Coordinates of C-alpha atoms and ligand atoms in Angstrom, one line a residue:
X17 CA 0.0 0.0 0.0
X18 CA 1.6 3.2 -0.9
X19 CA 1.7 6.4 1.7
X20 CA -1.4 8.2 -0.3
X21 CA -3.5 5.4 0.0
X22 CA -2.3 4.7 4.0
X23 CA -3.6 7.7 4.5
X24 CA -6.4 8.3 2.8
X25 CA -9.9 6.0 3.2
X26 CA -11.0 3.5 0.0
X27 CA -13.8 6.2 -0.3
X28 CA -14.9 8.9 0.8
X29 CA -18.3 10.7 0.2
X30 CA -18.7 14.4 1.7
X31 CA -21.9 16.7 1.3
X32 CA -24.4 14.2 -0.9
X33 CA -28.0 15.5 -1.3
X34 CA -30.4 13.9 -3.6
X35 CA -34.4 14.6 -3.7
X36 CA -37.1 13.4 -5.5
X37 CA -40.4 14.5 -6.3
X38 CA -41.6 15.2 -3.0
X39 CA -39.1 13.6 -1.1
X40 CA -35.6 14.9 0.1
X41 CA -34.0 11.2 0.0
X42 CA -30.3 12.5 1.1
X43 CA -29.2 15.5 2.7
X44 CA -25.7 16.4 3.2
X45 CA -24.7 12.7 4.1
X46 CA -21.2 11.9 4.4
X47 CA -19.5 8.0 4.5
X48 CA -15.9 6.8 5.3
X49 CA -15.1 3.6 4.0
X50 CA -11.6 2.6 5.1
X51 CA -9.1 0.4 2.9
X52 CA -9.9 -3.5 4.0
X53 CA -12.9 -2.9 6.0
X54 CA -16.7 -4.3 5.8
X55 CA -19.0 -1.1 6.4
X56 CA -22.5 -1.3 7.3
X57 CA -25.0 1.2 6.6
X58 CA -28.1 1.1 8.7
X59 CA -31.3 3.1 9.0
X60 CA -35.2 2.5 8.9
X61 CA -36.9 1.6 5.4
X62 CA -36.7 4.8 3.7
X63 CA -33.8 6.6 5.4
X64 CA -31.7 6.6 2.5
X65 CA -29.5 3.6 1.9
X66 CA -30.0 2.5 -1.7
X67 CA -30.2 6.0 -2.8
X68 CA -27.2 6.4 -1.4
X69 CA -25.9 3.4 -3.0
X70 CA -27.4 4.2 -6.0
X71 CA -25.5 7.1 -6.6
X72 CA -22.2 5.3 -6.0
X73 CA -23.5 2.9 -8.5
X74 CA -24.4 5.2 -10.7
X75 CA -27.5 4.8 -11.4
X76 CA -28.7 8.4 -10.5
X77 CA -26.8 11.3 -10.4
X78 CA -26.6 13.3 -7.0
X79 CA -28.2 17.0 -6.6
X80 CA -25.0 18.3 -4.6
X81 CA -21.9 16.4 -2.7
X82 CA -18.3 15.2 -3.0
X83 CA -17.4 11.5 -3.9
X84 CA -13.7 10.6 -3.6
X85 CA -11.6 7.6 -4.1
X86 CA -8.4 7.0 -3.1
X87 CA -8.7 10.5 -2.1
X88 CA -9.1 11.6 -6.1
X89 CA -12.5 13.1 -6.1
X90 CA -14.5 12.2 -9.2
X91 CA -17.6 12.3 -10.9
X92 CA -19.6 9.4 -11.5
X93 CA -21.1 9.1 -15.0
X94 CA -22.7 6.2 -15.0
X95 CA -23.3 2.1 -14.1
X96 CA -20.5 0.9 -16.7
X97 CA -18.7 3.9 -15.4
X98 CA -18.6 2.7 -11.9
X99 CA -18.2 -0.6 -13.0
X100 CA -15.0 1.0 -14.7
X101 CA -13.9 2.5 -11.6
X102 CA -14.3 -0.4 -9.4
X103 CA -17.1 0.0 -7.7
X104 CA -19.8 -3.2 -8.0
X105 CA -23.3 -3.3 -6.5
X106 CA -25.7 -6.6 -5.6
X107 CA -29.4 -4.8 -5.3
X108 CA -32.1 -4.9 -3.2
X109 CA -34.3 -6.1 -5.9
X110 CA -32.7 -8.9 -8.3
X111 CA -31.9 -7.8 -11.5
X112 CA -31.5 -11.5 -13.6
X113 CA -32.9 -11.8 -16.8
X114 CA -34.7 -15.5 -16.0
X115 CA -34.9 -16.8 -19.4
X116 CA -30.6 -16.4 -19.6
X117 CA -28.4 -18.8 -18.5
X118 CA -26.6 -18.2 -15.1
X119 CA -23.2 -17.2 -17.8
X120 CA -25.1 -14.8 -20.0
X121 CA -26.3 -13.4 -16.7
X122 CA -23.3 -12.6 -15.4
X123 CA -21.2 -11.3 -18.5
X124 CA -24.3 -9.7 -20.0
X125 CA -23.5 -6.5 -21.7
X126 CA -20.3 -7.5 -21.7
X127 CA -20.0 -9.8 -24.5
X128 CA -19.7 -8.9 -28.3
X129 CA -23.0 -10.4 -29.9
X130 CA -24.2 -11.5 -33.6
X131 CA -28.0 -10.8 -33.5
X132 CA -29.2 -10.8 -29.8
X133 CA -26.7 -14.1 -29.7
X134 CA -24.1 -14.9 -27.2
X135 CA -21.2 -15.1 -29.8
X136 CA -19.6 -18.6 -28.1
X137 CA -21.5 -20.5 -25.3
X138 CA -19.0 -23.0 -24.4
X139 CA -16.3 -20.1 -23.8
X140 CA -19.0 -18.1 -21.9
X141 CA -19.7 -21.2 -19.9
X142 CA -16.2 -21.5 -19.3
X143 CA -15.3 -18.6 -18.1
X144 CA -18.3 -18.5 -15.7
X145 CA -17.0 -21.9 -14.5
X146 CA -13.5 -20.5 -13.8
X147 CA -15.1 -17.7 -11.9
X148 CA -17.1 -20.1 -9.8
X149 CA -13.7 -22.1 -9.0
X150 CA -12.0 -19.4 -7.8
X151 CA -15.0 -17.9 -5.6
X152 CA -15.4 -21.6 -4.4
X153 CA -19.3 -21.7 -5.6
X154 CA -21.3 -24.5 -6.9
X155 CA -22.9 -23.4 -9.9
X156 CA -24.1 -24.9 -13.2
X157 CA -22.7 -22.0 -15.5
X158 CA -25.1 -23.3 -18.2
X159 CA -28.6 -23.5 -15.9
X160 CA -31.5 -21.2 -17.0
X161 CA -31.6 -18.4 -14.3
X162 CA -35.5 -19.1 -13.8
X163 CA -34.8 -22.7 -12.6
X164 CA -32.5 -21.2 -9.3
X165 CA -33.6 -21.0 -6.1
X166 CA -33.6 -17.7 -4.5
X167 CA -30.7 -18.3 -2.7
X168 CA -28.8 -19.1 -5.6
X169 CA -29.9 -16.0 -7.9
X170 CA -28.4 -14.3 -4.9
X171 CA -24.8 -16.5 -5.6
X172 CA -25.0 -15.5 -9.2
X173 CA -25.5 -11.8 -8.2
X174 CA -22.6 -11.8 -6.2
X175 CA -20.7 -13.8 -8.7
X176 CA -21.4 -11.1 -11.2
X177 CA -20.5 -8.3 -8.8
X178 CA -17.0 -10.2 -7.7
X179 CA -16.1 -10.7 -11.9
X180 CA -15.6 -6.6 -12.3
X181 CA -12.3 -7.0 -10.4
X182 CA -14.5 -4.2 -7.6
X183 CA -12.6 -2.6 -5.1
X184 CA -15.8 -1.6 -3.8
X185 CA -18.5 -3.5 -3.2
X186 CA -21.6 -2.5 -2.7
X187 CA -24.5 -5.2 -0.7
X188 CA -28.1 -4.0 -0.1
X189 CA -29.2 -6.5 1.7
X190 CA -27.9 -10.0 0.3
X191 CA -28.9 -11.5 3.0
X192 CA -32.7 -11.1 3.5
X193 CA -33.7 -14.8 1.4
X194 CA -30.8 -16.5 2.7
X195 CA -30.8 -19.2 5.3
X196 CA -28.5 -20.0 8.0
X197 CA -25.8 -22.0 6.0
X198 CA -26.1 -19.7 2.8
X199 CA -25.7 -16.7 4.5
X200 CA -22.7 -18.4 6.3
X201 CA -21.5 -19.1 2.5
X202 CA -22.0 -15.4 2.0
X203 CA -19.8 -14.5 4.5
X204 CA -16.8 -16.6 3.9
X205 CA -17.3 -15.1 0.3
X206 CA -17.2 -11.1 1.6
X207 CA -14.0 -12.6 4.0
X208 CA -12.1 -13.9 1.0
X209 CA -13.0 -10.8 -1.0
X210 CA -11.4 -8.0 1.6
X211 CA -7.9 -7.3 1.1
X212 CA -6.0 -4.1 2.0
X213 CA -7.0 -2.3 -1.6
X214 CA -10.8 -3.3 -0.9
X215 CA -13.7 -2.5 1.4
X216 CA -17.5 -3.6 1.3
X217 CA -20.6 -2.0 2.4
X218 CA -23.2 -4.0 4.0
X219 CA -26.7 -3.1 4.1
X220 CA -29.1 -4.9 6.5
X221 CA -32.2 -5.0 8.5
X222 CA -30.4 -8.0 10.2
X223 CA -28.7 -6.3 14.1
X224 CA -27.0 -9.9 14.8
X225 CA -25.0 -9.8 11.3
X226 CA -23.4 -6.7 12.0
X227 CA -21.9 -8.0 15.2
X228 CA -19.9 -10.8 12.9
X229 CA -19.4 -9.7 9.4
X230 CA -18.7 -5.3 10.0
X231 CA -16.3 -3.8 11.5
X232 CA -17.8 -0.4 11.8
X233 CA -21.5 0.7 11.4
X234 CA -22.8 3.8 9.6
X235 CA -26.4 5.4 10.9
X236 CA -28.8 7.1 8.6
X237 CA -31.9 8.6 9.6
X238 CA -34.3 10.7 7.3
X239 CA -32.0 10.9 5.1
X240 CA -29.2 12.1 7.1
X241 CA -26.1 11.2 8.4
X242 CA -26.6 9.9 12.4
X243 CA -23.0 8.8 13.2
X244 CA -20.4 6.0 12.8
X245 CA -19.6 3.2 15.5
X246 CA -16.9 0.9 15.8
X247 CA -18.8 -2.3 16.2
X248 CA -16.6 -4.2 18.7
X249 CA -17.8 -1.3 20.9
X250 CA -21.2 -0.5 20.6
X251 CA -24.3 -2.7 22.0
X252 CA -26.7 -3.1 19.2
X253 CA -29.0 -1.3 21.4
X254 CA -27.5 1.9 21.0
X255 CA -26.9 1.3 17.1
X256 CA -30.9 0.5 17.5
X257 CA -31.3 4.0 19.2
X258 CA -29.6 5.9 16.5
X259 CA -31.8 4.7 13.8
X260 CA -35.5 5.3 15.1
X261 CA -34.2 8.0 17.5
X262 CA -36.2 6.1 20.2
X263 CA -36.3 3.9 22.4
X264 CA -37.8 0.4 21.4
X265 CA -39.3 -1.4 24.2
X266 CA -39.8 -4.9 22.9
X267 CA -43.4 -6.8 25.0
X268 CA -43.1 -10.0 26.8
X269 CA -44.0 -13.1 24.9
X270 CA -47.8 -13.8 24.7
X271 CA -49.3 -16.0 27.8
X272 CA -49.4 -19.8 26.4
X273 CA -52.8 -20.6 24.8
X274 CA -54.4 -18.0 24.9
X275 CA -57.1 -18.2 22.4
X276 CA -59.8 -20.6 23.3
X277 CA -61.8 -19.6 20.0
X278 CA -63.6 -22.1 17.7
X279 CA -61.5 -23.4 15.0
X280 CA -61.7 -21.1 12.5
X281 CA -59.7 -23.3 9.4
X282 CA -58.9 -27.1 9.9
X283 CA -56.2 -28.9 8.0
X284 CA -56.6 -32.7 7.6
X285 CA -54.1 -35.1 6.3
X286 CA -52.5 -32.8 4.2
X287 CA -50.3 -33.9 1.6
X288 CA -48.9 -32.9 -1.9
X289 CA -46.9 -34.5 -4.5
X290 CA -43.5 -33.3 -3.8
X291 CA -43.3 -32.6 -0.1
X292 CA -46.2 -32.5 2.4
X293 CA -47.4 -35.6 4.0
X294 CA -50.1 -35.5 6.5
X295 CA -50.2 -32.1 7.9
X296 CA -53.1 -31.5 10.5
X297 CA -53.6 -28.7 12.4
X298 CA -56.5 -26.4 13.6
X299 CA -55.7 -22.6 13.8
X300 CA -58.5 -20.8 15.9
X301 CA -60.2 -17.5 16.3
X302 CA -57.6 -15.3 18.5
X303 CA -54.9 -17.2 18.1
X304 CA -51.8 -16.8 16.0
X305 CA -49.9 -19.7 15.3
X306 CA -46.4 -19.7 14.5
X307 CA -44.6 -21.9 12.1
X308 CA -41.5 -22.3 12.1
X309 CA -38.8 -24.8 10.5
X310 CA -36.3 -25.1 8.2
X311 CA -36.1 -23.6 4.6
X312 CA -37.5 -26.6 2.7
X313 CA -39.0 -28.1 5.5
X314 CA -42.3 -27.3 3.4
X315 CA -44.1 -24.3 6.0
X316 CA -44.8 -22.3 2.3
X317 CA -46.3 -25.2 0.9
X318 CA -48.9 -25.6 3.4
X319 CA -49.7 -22.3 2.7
X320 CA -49.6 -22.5 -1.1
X321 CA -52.0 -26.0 -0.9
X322 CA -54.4 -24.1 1.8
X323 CA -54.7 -21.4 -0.8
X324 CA -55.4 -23.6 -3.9
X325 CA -51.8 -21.8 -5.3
X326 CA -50.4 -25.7 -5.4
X327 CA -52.6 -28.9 -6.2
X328 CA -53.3 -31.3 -3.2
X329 CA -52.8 -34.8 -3.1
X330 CA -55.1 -35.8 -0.5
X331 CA -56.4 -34.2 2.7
X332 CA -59.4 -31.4 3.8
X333 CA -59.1 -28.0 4.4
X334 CA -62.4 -27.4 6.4
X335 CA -63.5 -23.5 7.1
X336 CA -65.7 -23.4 10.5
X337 CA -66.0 -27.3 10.7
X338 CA -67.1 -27.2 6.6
X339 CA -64.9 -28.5 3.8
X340 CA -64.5 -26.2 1.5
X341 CA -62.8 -26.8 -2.2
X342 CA -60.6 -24.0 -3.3
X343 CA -58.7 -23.7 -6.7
X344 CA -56.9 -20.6 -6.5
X345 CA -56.2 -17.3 -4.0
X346 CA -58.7 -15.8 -5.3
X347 CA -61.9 -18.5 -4.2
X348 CA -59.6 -18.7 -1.2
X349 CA -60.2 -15.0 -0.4
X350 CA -63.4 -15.6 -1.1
X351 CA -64.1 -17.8 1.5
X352 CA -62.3 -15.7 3.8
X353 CA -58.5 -16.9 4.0
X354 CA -55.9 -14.3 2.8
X355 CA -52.3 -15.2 2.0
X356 CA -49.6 -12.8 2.2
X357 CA -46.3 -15.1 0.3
X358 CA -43.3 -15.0 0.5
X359 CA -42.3 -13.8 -2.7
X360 CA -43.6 -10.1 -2.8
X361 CA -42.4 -9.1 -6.2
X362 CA -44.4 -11.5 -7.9
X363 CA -47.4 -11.7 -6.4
X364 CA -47.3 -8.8 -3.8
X365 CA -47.8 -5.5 -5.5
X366 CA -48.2 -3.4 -8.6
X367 CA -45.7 -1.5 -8.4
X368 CA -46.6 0.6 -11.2
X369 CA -49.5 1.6 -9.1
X370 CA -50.4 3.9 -6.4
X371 CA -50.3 3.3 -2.8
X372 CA -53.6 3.6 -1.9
X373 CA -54.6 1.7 -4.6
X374 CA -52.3 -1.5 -3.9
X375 CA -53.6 -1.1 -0.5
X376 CA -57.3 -1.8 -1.5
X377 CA -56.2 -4.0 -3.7
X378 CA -57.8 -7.1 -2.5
X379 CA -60.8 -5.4 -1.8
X380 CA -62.0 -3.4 -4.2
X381 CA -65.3 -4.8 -4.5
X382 CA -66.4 -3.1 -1.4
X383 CA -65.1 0.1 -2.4
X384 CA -67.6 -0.1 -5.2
X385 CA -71.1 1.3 -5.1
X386 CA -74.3 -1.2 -6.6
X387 CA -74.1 1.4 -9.8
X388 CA -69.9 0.8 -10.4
X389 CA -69.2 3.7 -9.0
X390 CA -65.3 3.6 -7.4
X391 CA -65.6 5.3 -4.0
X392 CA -62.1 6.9 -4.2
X393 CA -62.5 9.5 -1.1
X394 CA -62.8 5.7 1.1
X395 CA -60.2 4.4 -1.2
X396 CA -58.1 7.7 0.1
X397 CA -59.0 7.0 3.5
X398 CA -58.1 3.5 3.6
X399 CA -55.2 4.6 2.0
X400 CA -54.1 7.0 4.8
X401 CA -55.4 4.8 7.5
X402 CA -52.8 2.4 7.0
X403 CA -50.2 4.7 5.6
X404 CA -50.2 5.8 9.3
X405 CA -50.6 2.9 11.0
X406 CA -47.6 1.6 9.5
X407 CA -45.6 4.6 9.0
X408 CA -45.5 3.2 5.5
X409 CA -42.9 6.4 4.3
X410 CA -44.4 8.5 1.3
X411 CA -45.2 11.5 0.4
X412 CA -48.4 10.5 -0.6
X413 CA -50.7 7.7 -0.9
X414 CA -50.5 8.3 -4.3
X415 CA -46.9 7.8 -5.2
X416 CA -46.2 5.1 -7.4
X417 CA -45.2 1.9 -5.2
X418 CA -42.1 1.7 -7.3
X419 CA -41.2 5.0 -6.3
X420 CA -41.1 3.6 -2.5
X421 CA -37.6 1.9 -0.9
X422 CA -38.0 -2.0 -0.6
X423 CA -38.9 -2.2 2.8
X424 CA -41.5 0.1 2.7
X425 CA -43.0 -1.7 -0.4
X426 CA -43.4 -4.4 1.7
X427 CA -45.3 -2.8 4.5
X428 CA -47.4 -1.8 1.4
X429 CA -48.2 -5.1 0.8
X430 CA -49.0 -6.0 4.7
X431 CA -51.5 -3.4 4.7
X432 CA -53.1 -4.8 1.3
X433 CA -54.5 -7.7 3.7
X434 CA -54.7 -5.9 6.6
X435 CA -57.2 -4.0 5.1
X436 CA -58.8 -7.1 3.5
X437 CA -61.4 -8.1 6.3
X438 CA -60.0 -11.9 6.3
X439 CA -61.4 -14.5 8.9
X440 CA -58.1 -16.8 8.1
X441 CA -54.8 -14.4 7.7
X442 CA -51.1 -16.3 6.4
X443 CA -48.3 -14.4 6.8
X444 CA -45.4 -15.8 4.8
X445 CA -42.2 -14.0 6.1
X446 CA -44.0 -10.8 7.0
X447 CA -41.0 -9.1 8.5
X448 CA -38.1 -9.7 5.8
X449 CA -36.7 -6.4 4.9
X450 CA -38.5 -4.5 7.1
X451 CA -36.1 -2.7 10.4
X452 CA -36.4 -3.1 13.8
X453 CA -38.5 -0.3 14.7
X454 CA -41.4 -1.5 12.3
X455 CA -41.5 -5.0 13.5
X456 CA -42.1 -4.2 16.6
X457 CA -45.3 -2.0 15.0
X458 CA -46.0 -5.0 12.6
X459 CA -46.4 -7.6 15.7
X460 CA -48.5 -5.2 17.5
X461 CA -51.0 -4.7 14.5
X462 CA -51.0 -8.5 14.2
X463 CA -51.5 -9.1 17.7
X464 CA -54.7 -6.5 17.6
X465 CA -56.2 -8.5 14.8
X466 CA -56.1 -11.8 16.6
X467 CA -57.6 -9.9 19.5
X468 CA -60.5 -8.8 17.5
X469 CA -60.7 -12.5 16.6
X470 CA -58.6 -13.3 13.5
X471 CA -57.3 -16.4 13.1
X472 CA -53.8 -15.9 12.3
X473 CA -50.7 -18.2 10.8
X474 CA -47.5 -16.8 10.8
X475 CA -44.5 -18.5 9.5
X476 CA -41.0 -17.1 9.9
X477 CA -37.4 -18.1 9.7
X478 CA -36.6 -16.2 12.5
X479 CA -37.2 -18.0 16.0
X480 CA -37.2 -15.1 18.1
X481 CA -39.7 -13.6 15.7
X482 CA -41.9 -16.7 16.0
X483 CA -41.6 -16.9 20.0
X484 CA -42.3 -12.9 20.9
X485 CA -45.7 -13.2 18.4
X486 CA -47.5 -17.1 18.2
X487 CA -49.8 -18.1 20.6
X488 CA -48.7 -21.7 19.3
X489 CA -46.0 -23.3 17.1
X490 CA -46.2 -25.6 14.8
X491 CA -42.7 -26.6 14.0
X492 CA -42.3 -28.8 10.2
X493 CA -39.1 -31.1 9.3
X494 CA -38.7 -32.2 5.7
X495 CA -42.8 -32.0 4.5
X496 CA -43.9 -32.9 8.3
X497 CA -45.4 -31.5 11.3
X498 CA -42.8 -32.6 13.6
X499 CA -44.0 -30.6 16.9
X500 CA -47.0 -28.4 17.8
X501 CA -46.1 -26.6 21.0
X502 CA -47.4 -24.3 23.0
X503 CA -45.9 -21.2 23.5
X504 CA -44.4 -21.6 27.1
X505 CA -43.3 -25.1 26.2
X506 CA -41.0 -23.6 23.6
X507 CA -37.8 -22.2 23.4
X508 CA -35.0 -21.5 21.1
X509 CA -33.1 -25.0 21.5
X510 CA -36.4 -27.5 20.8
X511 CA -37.9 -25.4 18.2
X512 CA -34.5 -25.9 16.2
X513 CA -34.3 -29.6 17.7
X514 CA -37.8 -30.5 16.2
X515 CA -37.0 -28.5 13.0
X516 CA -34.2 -31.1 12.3
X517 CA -36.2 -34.1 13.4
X518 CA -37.9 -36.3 11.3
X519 CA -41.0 -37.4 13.1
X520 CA -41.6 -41.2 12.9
X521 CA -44.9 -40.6 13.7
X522 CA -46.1 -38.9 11.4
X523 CA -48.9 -36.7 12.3
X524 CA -48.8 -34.8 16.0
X525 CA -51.5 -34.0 18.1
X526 CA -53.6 -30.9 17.5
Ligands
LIG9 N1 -37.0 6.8 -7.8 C1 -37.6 7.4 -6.7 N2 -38.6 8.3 -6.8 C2 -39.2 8.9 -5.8 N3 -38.8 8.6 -4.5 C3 -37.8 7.8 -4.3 C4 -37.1 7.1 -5.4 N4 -36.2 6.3 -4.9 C5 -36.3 6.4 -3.6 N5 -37.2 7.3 -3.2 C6 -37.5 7.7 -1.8 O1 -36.3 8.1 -1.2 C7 -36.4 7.7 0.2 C8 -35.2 6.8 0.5 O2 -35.4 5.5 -0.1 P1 -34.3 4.4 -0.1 O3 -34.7 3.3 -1.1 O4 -32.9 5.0 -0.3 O5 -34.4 3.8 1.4 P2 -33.7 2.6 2.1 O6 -32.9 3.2 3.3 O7 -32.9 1.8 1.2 O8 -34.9 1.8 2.7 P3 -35.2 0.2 2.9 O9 -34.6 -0.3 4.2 O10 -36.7 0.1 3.0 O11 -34.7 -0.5 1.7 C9 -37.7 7.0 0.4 O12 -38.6 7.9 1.0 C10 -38.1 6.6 -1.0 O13 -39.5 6.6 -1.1
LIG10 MG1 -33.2 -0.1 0.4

């Protein structure tokens, strides 16, 4: 390293401001990132971060500010530019083509073509393969993007990121469809990756990562620069503090067994082609129950199967004691059962939409009069209802939903079912992407909809997530229902034990 670049950080960014229509997004925001450190940058959804990142990426261009590296200041004209420059970016939001191949995807752009055609496929393949070797991944250079798992679009991403030869690299949060093991993988990768020319920034929602992957942590807030902690120093609480400017006061875990409801929606003998076999559960007004397991241990597919998205085998899915016959999320709706899924950009939202009108999305019959007529003043006041409610950050409930930052798409599409008066509510990861502060306001809305007698099925990845919300736990192994606990019963250690059993009895008690 030569006495210039001992001196002076990887980059440096002084002064940034950027608004949009409506929105300041930055303001005078300033970052340090030092030569052969892993930098997170933290804040609620909506404080800034991807724009920020965004503008080092060059994707937009910034309204005032300084951006130096190596201590040369520069100006950044553009995404091949910063690619140029060495500065590489994984998104929020996936940005595969799915019909490619996992090699076009990564050297897209990059490649000289003869009509729309990757000129040689085998050397493509090849050099995607030497890539892979030397990043120690397991990927099928030639595999259609589309077939991958979302776990291992994320691999590509970062494959693609890591093949610019980036001294900067740039992670919005990589982690937030990963598992345990992947996001292990992930980290050995950003390890191998730092040297003393390079640095990373991390963005994430997740406080425990920070602790083992950063070595100091960045704080935005409204768009502004908080501070910056050295985070072998700082309790997480503090770094929690910074970003809501409050104090979060996280409530006890619910008193076991609460509800005493009716059954609201019965499984029977569950099963599917590929995976489930024999689920049964009851889930009752009051309660929400908690599922929890491994990824793969097939807690979506119940879901997917109650909601007629998947085709069952064999079983009943019985609404108030009667079995009812549903196709498709829509007839499920209909008879009262909303599903929130996993995959939001899919099936969550339009994002070419407005607000408000995502958020009545899945009730716009009642927001039409016997004549046709749209009631748009109650569609406005729907709108704002739960724009409130969850803090959902816009400048108006008629911005685009594209226009919003990821996390607060997402509370978008909570509120879509909120607002849909549901008997039977699934949750499918409610909380990914979204920061500490609006969990907490996430579990209380949930918890007030089971006390006005939802019945409500939660399933997360996240055990402490699972234990501070569900009134019960069903915990799933490899297509099963391995353990249905109580809450009281269950902790950390037999929640994880049960998720890596395979039950020899099949079925559990209800
Ligand atoms: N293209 C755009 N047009 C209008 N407003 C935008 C645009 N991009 C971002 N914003 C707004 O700028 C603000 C900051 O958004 P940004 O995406 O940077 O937040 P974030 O910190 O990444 O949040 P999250 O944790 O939810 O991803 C938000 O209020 C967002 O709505
Ligand atoms: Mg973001």
């Amino acid at each position: 390293m030569s006495a210039v670049e001992a001196a002076t950080s990887l980059l440096d960014i002084e002064g940034v401001s950027k608004g949009f229509p409506g929105v300041q997004a930055l303001a005078d925001v300033q970052l340090e990132l030092r030569h052969g450190e892993v930098l997170a940058l933290v804040g609620e959804n909506g404080a800034g971060k991807s724009t920020l990142m965004k503008l080092l990426a060059g994707i937009y261009t910034p309204d005032a500010g300084i951006f130096r590296l190596n201590g040369e200041e520069l100006v950044i004209e553009g995404p091949r530019h910063a690619q140029e420059l060495g500065i590489s970016i994984i998104h929020q939001e996936f940005n595969l083509m799915s019909d490619l191949t996992v090699a076009q995807n990564i050297f897209i752009g990059r490649e000289r073509r003869t009509g729309g055609i990757f000129l040689d496929e085998r050397a493509l393949n090849r050099r995607a393969q030497d890539l892979f070797d030397r990043l120690g991944l397991a990927l099928d250079p030639s595999e259609p993007v589309e077939r991958l798992t979302v776990a291992r679009q994320q691999m590509v991403e970062i494959a693609k990121a890591l093949s610019f030869d980036a001294k900067v690299l740039i992670m919005d949060e990589p982690t937030a469809a990963l598992n345990d093991t992947e996001v292990d993988v992930l980290f050995e990768l950003i390890r191998r990756f730092r040297t003393p020319e390079t640095g990373v920034i991390y963005i994430s929602h997740r406080m425990e990562e920070l602790a083992r992957i950063s070595d100091r942590i960045t704080v935005l807030r409204d768009g502004r620069y908080v501070g910056t902690r050295i985070t072998a120093e700082t309790e997480p609480r503090e770094i929690i503090s910074l970003m809501v400017g409050r104090e979060i006061v996280g409530e006890q875990r619910p008193a076991s067994a609460a509800a005493s409801g009716e059954p609201v929606l019965s499984v029977r003998g569950l099963t599917t082609r590929n995976l489930l076999r024999d689920v049964g559960f009851d889930v009752r007004a009051g309660e929400i129950l908690g599922f929890a397991g491994l990824m793969g241990a097939g807690r979506t597919e119940v879901a997917r199967a109650i909601v007629g998205a998947d085709r069952i085998e064999s079983g009943e899915i019985l609404v108030h004691g009667r079995a009812v016959n549903i196709s498709n999320p829509a007839e499920a709706a209909r008879h009262g059962i909303g599903y929130l899924s996993e995959d939001r950009k899919q099936l969550g939202v339009l994002l070419e939409r407005s607000v408000r009108e995502n958020i009545v999305l899945a009730s716009l019959r009642d927001y039409v009069s016997g004549l046709g007529f749209v009631n748009g003043s109650r569609i406005e006041a729907t709108g704002r209802e739960y724009v409130e409610k969850l803090r959902i950050k816009t400048p108006s409930t008629a911005q685009l939903v594209k226009n919003l930052s990821g996390g607060n798409q997402q509370k978008v599409v909570i509120a879509k079912w909120l607002a849909k008066d549901c008997e039977v509510l699934i949750f499918d990861e409610p909380t990914r992407g979204i920061d500490v502060g609006a969990k907490e306001e996430i579990y209380t809305l949930l918890r007030q909809l089971a006390d006005q007698g939802k019945a409500i099925i939660m399933i997360s990845s996240e055990l402490p997530e699972v234990l501070r919300l569900a009134d019960r736990i069903a915990v799933m192994a490899e297509g099963r229902l391995t353990a249905m606990l109580d809450n009281a019963e269950a902790t950390q250690e037999n929640l994880m034990d049960y998720a890596t059993r395979f039950s020899s009895e099949g079925t559990i008690a209800r």
